C-alpha cells in the first residue's frame, strides 16, 4: 500500500516536472515570437499565434512548434494614405478655374503665373465697398504685371445667386473659382476666418498663408506691398509712421526760410 502510494507519488512528481518543462517551453517560444523587429529596428507588439497557445507534450511536438515559430512572419504594418494634392490644388481643388473671358483656366497655368504669390479675393457683386476696393486692386495688379511679378489673384464670389456670380466675375481681369464649388468655398472661409467682404488673403506657391491683411496692404501701399507678407506690411507701416513723425517735427516756415537764403 505504501509502496504503491510511493510509486503513485513519484508518478505525480514526474508528471508535474514534465508539465513545468512544457510551460517553460511555451514561455520561451512565446517570448521568441514577440522579439520581432522591423527594418528600422523598432519593436512591434504582435498578437501571439494560435499554435503557441497550447503547451507541447513531447519532444517531437516541441521541434515542430519551434520550426513553425521560426517561419512565422509578422503582419505588415499598414501605411498611412496621404493626399497627393499639393500647392494650389490642395487649396482650391483640381477643377479648372474660370478666366475673365469665360474660358477654362487650368491649375497648371495658375501654378506657373503665381510662383511668387496668390491672392484669394473674397468679394460680392452688389457690395459698394467691394466695388471700390476692386478698382484699387485692379490698378495694383496691373502695376505688378508691368513690373514682371509672378503673382495672380483668384476671385471667390460670396454671392448665392448664379447671376450675381457671373456679374462679379465679369468685373475681374483675373480668374475666378467656379460657382458650383460651394464646399471648397466654405472650407476656405473657415480656414482663413473670413467674416466679411471684401477680404484679400495672400498665400505662397505651396498654399501657406503669407498675410490676411491684403486689403489693408493694397489700400495703403498698393503694389509697393509686394511680396505681401506680414513682415513687409509691418516694415511699410513703420516707415509711414516715421515719415509722419518727421513731417510733424519739421518747422512750418522751413520752406520759406530756405527760399530767403
Short mmCIF file of C-alpha atoms in Angstrom, two decimals:
data_model
loop_
_atom_site.label_atom_id
_atom_site.label_comp_id
_atom_site.label_asym_id
_atom_site.label_seq_id
_atom_site.Cartn_x
_atom_site.Cartn_y
_atom_site.Cartn_z
CA UNK A 1 0.00 0.00 0.00
CA UNK A 2 2.78 2.34 0.97
CA UNK A 3 4.94 1.27 -1.95
CA UNK A 4 2.10 1.78 -4.39
CA UNK A 5 1.42 5.14 -2.84
CA UNK A 6 5.11 5.99 -3.18
CA UNK A 7 5.08 4.95 -6.81
CA UNK A 8 1.96 6.97 -7.49
CA UNK A 9 3.54 9.93 -5.73
CA UNK A 10 6.67 9.55 -7.86
CA UNK A 11 4.47 9.36 -10.98
CA UNK A 12 2.72 12.56 -9.98
CA UNK A 13 6.09 14.21 -9.37
CA UNK A 14 7.28 13.21 -12.87
CA UNK A 15 4.06 14.48 -14.42
CA UNK A 16 4.43 17.77 -12.59
CA UNK A 17 8.04 18.09 -13.75
CA UNK A 18 7.02 17.40 -17.35
CA UNK A 19 4.25 19.97 -17.05
CA UNK A 20 6.69 22.58 -15.74
CA UNK A 21 9.07 21.88 -18.61
CA UNK A 22 6.20 22.28 -21.04
CA UNK A 23 5.26 25.60 -19.51
CA UNK A 24 8.88 26.77 -19.72
CA UNK A 25 9.00 25.75 -23.36
CA UNK A 26 5.80 27.64 -24.05
CA UNK A 27 7.13 30.72 -22.31
CA UNK A 28 10.39 30.55 -24.22
CA UNK A 29 8.70 30.14 -27.59
CA UNK A 30 6.23 32.87 -26.86
CA UNK A 31 8.98 35.33 -25.96
CA UNK A 32 10.83 34.48 -29.19
CA UNK A 33 7.72 35.15 -31.25
CA UNK A 34 7.40 38.57 -29.69
CA UNK A 35 11.03 39.55 -30.35
CA UNK A 36 10.33 40.60 -33.95
CA UNK A 37 11.73 43.87 -35.22
CA UNK A 38 11.12 45.70 -38.44
CA UNK A 39 13.72 47.09 -40.86
CA UNK A 40 14.14 50.24 -38.75
CA UNK A 41 14.91 48.20 -35.57
CA UNK A 42 11.75 49.29 -33.82
CA UNK A 43 9.98 46.65 -31.74
CA UNK A 44 6.39 45.80 -32.56
CA UNK A 45 3.69 44.40 -30.33
CA UNK A 46 2.37 41.29 -32.05
CA UNK A 47 -0.52 39.04 -31.17
CA UNK A 48 0.50 35.54 -30.05
CA UNK A 49 -0.06 32.98 -32.83
CA UNK A 50 -2.69 30.37 -32.20
CA UNK A 51 -0.25 27.43 -32.35
CA UNK A 52 1.66 28.84 -29.35
CA UNK A 53 -1.36 28.88 -27.06
CA UNK A 54 -1.03 25.16 -26.32
CA UNK A 55 1.90 23.62 -24.47
CA UNK A 56 3.74 20.81 -26.31
CA UNK A 57 3.70 17.40 -24.71
CA UNK A 58 6.71 15.68 -26.24
CA UNK A 59 9.98 16.49 -27.98
CA UNK A 60 8.59 15.94 -31.50
CA UNK A 61 5.81 18.48 -30.95
CA UNK A 62 8.33 20.90 -29.44
CA UNK A 63 10.58 20.69 -32.51
CA UNK A 64 7.64 21.18 -34.84
CA UNK A 65 6.47 24.18 -32.84
CA UNK A 66 9.96 25.69 -32.99
CA UNK A 67 10.02 25.29 -36.77
CA UNK A 68 6.65 26.97 -37.12
CA UNK A 69 7.74 29.77 -34.80
CA UNK A 70 10.93 30.37 -36.80
CA UNK A 71 8.92 30.56 -40.05
CA UNK A 72 6.37 32.93 -38.59
CA UNK A 73 6.33 36.38 -40.23
CA UNK A 74 4.52 39.28 -38.57
CA UNK A 75 1.78 41.07 -40.48
CA UNK A 76 2.86 44.09 -42.49
CA UNK A 77 2.37 47.47 -40.88
CA UNK A 78 -0.34 49.40 -42.77
CA UNK A 79 0.87 52.56 -44.47
CA UNK A 80 -0.79 55.88 -43.89
CA UNK A 81 -2.53 57.07 -47.04
CA UNK A 82 -1.76 60.74 -47.65
CA UNK A 83 -3.30 63.09 -50.17
CA UNK A 84 -1.37 63.58 -53.39
CA UNK A 85 -2.72 67.09 -53.86
CA UNK A 86 -0.06 69.76 -53.45
CA UNK A 87 0.14 73.51 -53.73
CA UNK A 88 -2.90 75.29 -55.12
CA UNK A 89 -4.68 72.01 -55.92
CA UNK A 90 -4.80 71.15 -52.23
CA UNK A 91 -6.23 74.61 -51.57
CA UNK A 92 -8.65 75.14 -54.46
CA UNK A 93 -9.23 71.59 -55.69
CA UNK A 94 -8.33 70.10 -59.05
CA UNK A 95 -11.22 71.62 -61.01
CA UNK A 96 -10.29 74.31 -63.53
CA UNK A 97 -10.95 77.96 -62.77
CA UNK A 98 -12.83 80.39 -65.00
CA UNK A 99 -10.82 83.11 -66.73
CA UNK A 100 -12.07 86.68 -67.26
CA UNK A 101 -13.06 85.74 -70.81
CA UNK A 102 -15.16 82.79 -69.63
CA UNK A 103 -12.76 80.03 -70.70
CA UNK A 104 -11.16 77.35 -68.54
CA UNK A 105 -8.09 78.33 -66.55
CA UNK A 106 -6.11 75.25 -65.55
CA UNK A 107 -4.36 74.73 -62.21
CA UNK A 108 -1.08 74.21 -64.08
CA UNK A 109 -1.40 77.66 -65.60
CA UNK A 110 -2.18 79.12 -62.18
CA UNK A 111 0.92 77.47 -60.69
CA UNK A 112 3.04 78.97 -63.49
CA UNK A 113 1.81 82.56 -63.15
CA UNK A 114 1.57 82.58 -59.33
CA UNK A 115 5.06 81.43 -58.37
CA UNK A 116 5.60 84.49 -56.19
CA UNK A 117 2.19 84.54 -54.55
CA UNK A 118 -1.54 84.06 -54.95
CA UNK A 119 -4.28 86.40 -53.75
CA UNK A 120 -7.65 84.93 -52.69
CA UNK A 121 -10.18 87.72 -53.18
CA UNK A 122 -13.45 87.16 -51.29
CA UNK A 123 -15.93 89.62 -52.76
CA UNK A 124 -19.55 90.23 -53.69
CA UNK A 125 -21.14 91.69 -56.81
CA UNK A 126 -23.61 94.15 -55.24
CA UNK A 127 -21.41 95.44 -52.43
CA UNK A 128 -20.29 99.08 -52.56
CA UNK A 129 -17.05 98.51 -50.58
CA UNK A 130 -16.22 95.57 -52.84
CA UNK A 131 -16.65 97.67 -55.98
CA UNK A 132 -14.44 100.45 -54.64
CA UNK A 133 -11.73 98.05 -53.50
CA UNK A 134 -11.82 96.17 -56.81
CA UNK A 135 -10.78 99.36 -58.64
CA UNK A 136 -7.82 99.86 -56.30
CA UNK A 137 -6.83 96.20 -56.57
CA UNK A 138 -7.10 96.29 -60.35
CA UNK A 139 -4.63 99.19 -60.52
CA UNK A 140 -2.14 97.49 -58.18
CA UNK A 141 -2.50 94.22 -60.12
CA UNK A 142 -1.74 96.00 -63.41
CA UNK A 143 1.38 97.62 -61.96
CA UNK A 144 2.62 94.28 -60.63
CA UNK A 145 2.28 92.67 -64.05
CA UNK A 146 4.14 95.57 -65.67
CA UNK A 147 6.99 95.02 -63.21
CA UNK A 148 7.14 91.35 -64.22
CA UNK A 149 5.91 89.97 -60.90
CA UNK A 150 4.76 86.34 -60.95
CA UNK A 151 1.60 86.87 -58.96
CA UNK A 152 -2.04 86.02 -59.59
CA UNK A 153 -5.42 86.64 -57.97
CA UNK A 154 -8.44 84.33 -57.81
CA UNK A 155 -11.92 85.68 -57.19
CA UNK A 156 -14.04 83.75 -54.68
CA UNK A 157 -17.54 85.14 -55.06
CA UNK A 158 -19.62 85.07 -51.87
CA UNK A 159 -22.95 85.56 -53.67
CA UNK A 160 -25.50 82.76 -53.51
CA UNK A 161 -27.24 83.60 -56.78
CA UNK A 162 -25.68 82.47 -60.03
CA UNK A 163 -26.50 85.69 -61.89
CA UNK A 164 -24.68 87.69 -59.21
CA UNK A 165 -21.74 85.33 -59.55
CA UNK A 166 -21.41 85.94 -63.28
CA UNK A 167 -21.77 89.68 -62.75
CA UNK A 168 -18.97 89.53 -60.18
CA UNK A 169 -16.57 87.55 -62.36
CA UNK A 170 -17.03 89.83 -65.38
CA UNK A 171 -15.58 92.74 -63.40
CA UNK A 172 -12.28 90.94 -62.72
CA UNK A 173 -9.22 90.78 -65.02
CA UNK A 174 -8.08 87.59 -63.24
CA UNK A 175 -9.55 84.06 -62.94
CA UNK A 176 -12.40 83.08 -60.62
CA UNK A 177 -13.40 79.93 -58.78
CA UNK A 178 -16.43 78.19 -60.26
CA UNK A 179 -19.84 78.83 -58.72
CA UNK A 180 -20.52 75.11 -58.19
CA UNK A 181 -17.54 74.62 -55.84
CA UNK A 182 -19.55 75.58 -52.78
CA UNK A 183 -17.87 73.13 -50.39
CA UNK A 184 -14.39 74.38 -51.26
CA UNK A 185 -15.55 77.98 -50.80
CA UNK A 186 -16.93 77.17 -47.34
CA UNK A 187 -13.70 75.38 -46.42
CA UNK A 188 -11.61 78.40 -47.44
CA UNK A 189 -13.86 80.77 -45.50
CA UNK A 190 -13.47 78.61 -42.40
CA UNK A 191 -9.73 78.08 -42.81
CA UNK A 192 -8.82 81.77 -43.25
CA UNK A 193 -11.57 83.04 -40.91
CA UNK A 194 -13.24 85.27 -43.47
CA UNK A 195 -16.04 87.22 -41.76
CA UNK A 196 -16.80 89.90 -44.34
CA UNK A 197 -16.19 91.01 -47.89
CA UNK A 198 -14.07 92.34 -49.37
CA UNK A 199 -11.26 90.27 -47.88
CA UNK A 200 -7.92 89.61 -49.57
CA UNK A 201 -5.70 86.72 -48.45
CA UNK A 202 -2.23 86.09 -49.87
CA UNK A 203 -0.64 82.62 -49.90
CA UNK A 204 2.65 81.33 -51.30
CA UNK A 205 3.11 78.72 -54.03
CA UNK A 206 2.65 75.90 -51.50
CA UNK A 207 -0.66 77.30 -50.24
CA UNK A 208 0.77 78.58 -46.95
CA UNK A 209 -0.54 81.84 -45.55
CA UNK A 210 1.54 84.97 -46.23
CA UNK A 211 -0.84 87.56 -44.80
CA UNK A 212 -4.53 88.01 -44.07
CA UNK A 213 -4.16 91.81 -44.28
CA UNK A 214 -4.12 92.05 -48.04
CA UNK A 215 -6.96 94.58 -48.17
CA UNK A 216 -5.13 96.96 -45.84
CA UNK A 217 -1.85 96.49 -47.73
CA UNK A 218 -3.43 97.29 -51.11
CA UNK A 219 -5.35 100.30 -49.81
CA UNK A 220 -2.33 101.88 -48.10
CA UNK A 221 0.68 100.77 -50.15
CA UNK A 222 -0.70 99.48 -53.49
CA UNK A 223 1.87 97.37 -55.37
CA UNK A 224 4.68 98.51 -53.05
CA UNK A 225 3.42 95.97 -50.51
CA UNK A 226 4.83 93.13 -52.65
CA UNK A 227 5.60 90.30 -51.72
CA UNK A 228 2.58 90.77 -49.41
CA UNK A 229 3.95 89.28 -46.23
CA UNK A 230 3.25 90.39 -42.66
CA UNK A 231 6.87 91.48 -42.25
CA UNK A 232 6.71 93.65 -45.39
CA UNK A 233 3.47 95.29 -44.27
CA UNK A 234 4.97 95.93 -40.84
CA UNK A 235 8.05 97.48 -42.43
CA UNK A 236 5.95 99.84 -44.58
CA UNK A 237 3.81 100.77 -41.59
CA UNK A 238 6.88 101.74 -39.56
CA UNK A 239 8.26 103.79 -42.46
CA UNK A 240 4.96 105.60 -42.82
CA UNK A 241 4.86 106.37 -39.10
CA UNK A 242 8.43 107.69 -39.29
CA UNK A 243 7.60 109.95 -42.24
CA UNK A 244 4.52 111.28 -40.46
CA UNK A 245 6.57 111.98 -37.33
CA UNK A 246 9.29 113.81 -39.26
CA UNK A 247 6.64 115.81 -41.11
CA UNK A 248 5.11 116.92 -37.82
CA UNK A 249 8.51 117.90 -36.38
CA UNK A 250 9.53 119.96 -39.40
CA UNK A 251 9.04 123.74 -38.86
CA UNK A 252 6.16 125.24 -40.81
CA UNK A 253 8.27 128.15 -42.09
CA UNK A 254 11.21 125.95 -43.09
CA UNK A 255 10.48 126.14 -46.80
CA UNK A 256 10.10 129.91 -46.70
CA UNK A 257 13.34 130.40 -44.77
CA UNK A 258 15.18 128.22 -47.30
CA UNK A 259 13.92 130.43 -50.14
CA UNK A 260 15.06 133.53 -48.34
CA UNK A 261 18.53 132.03 -48.04
#
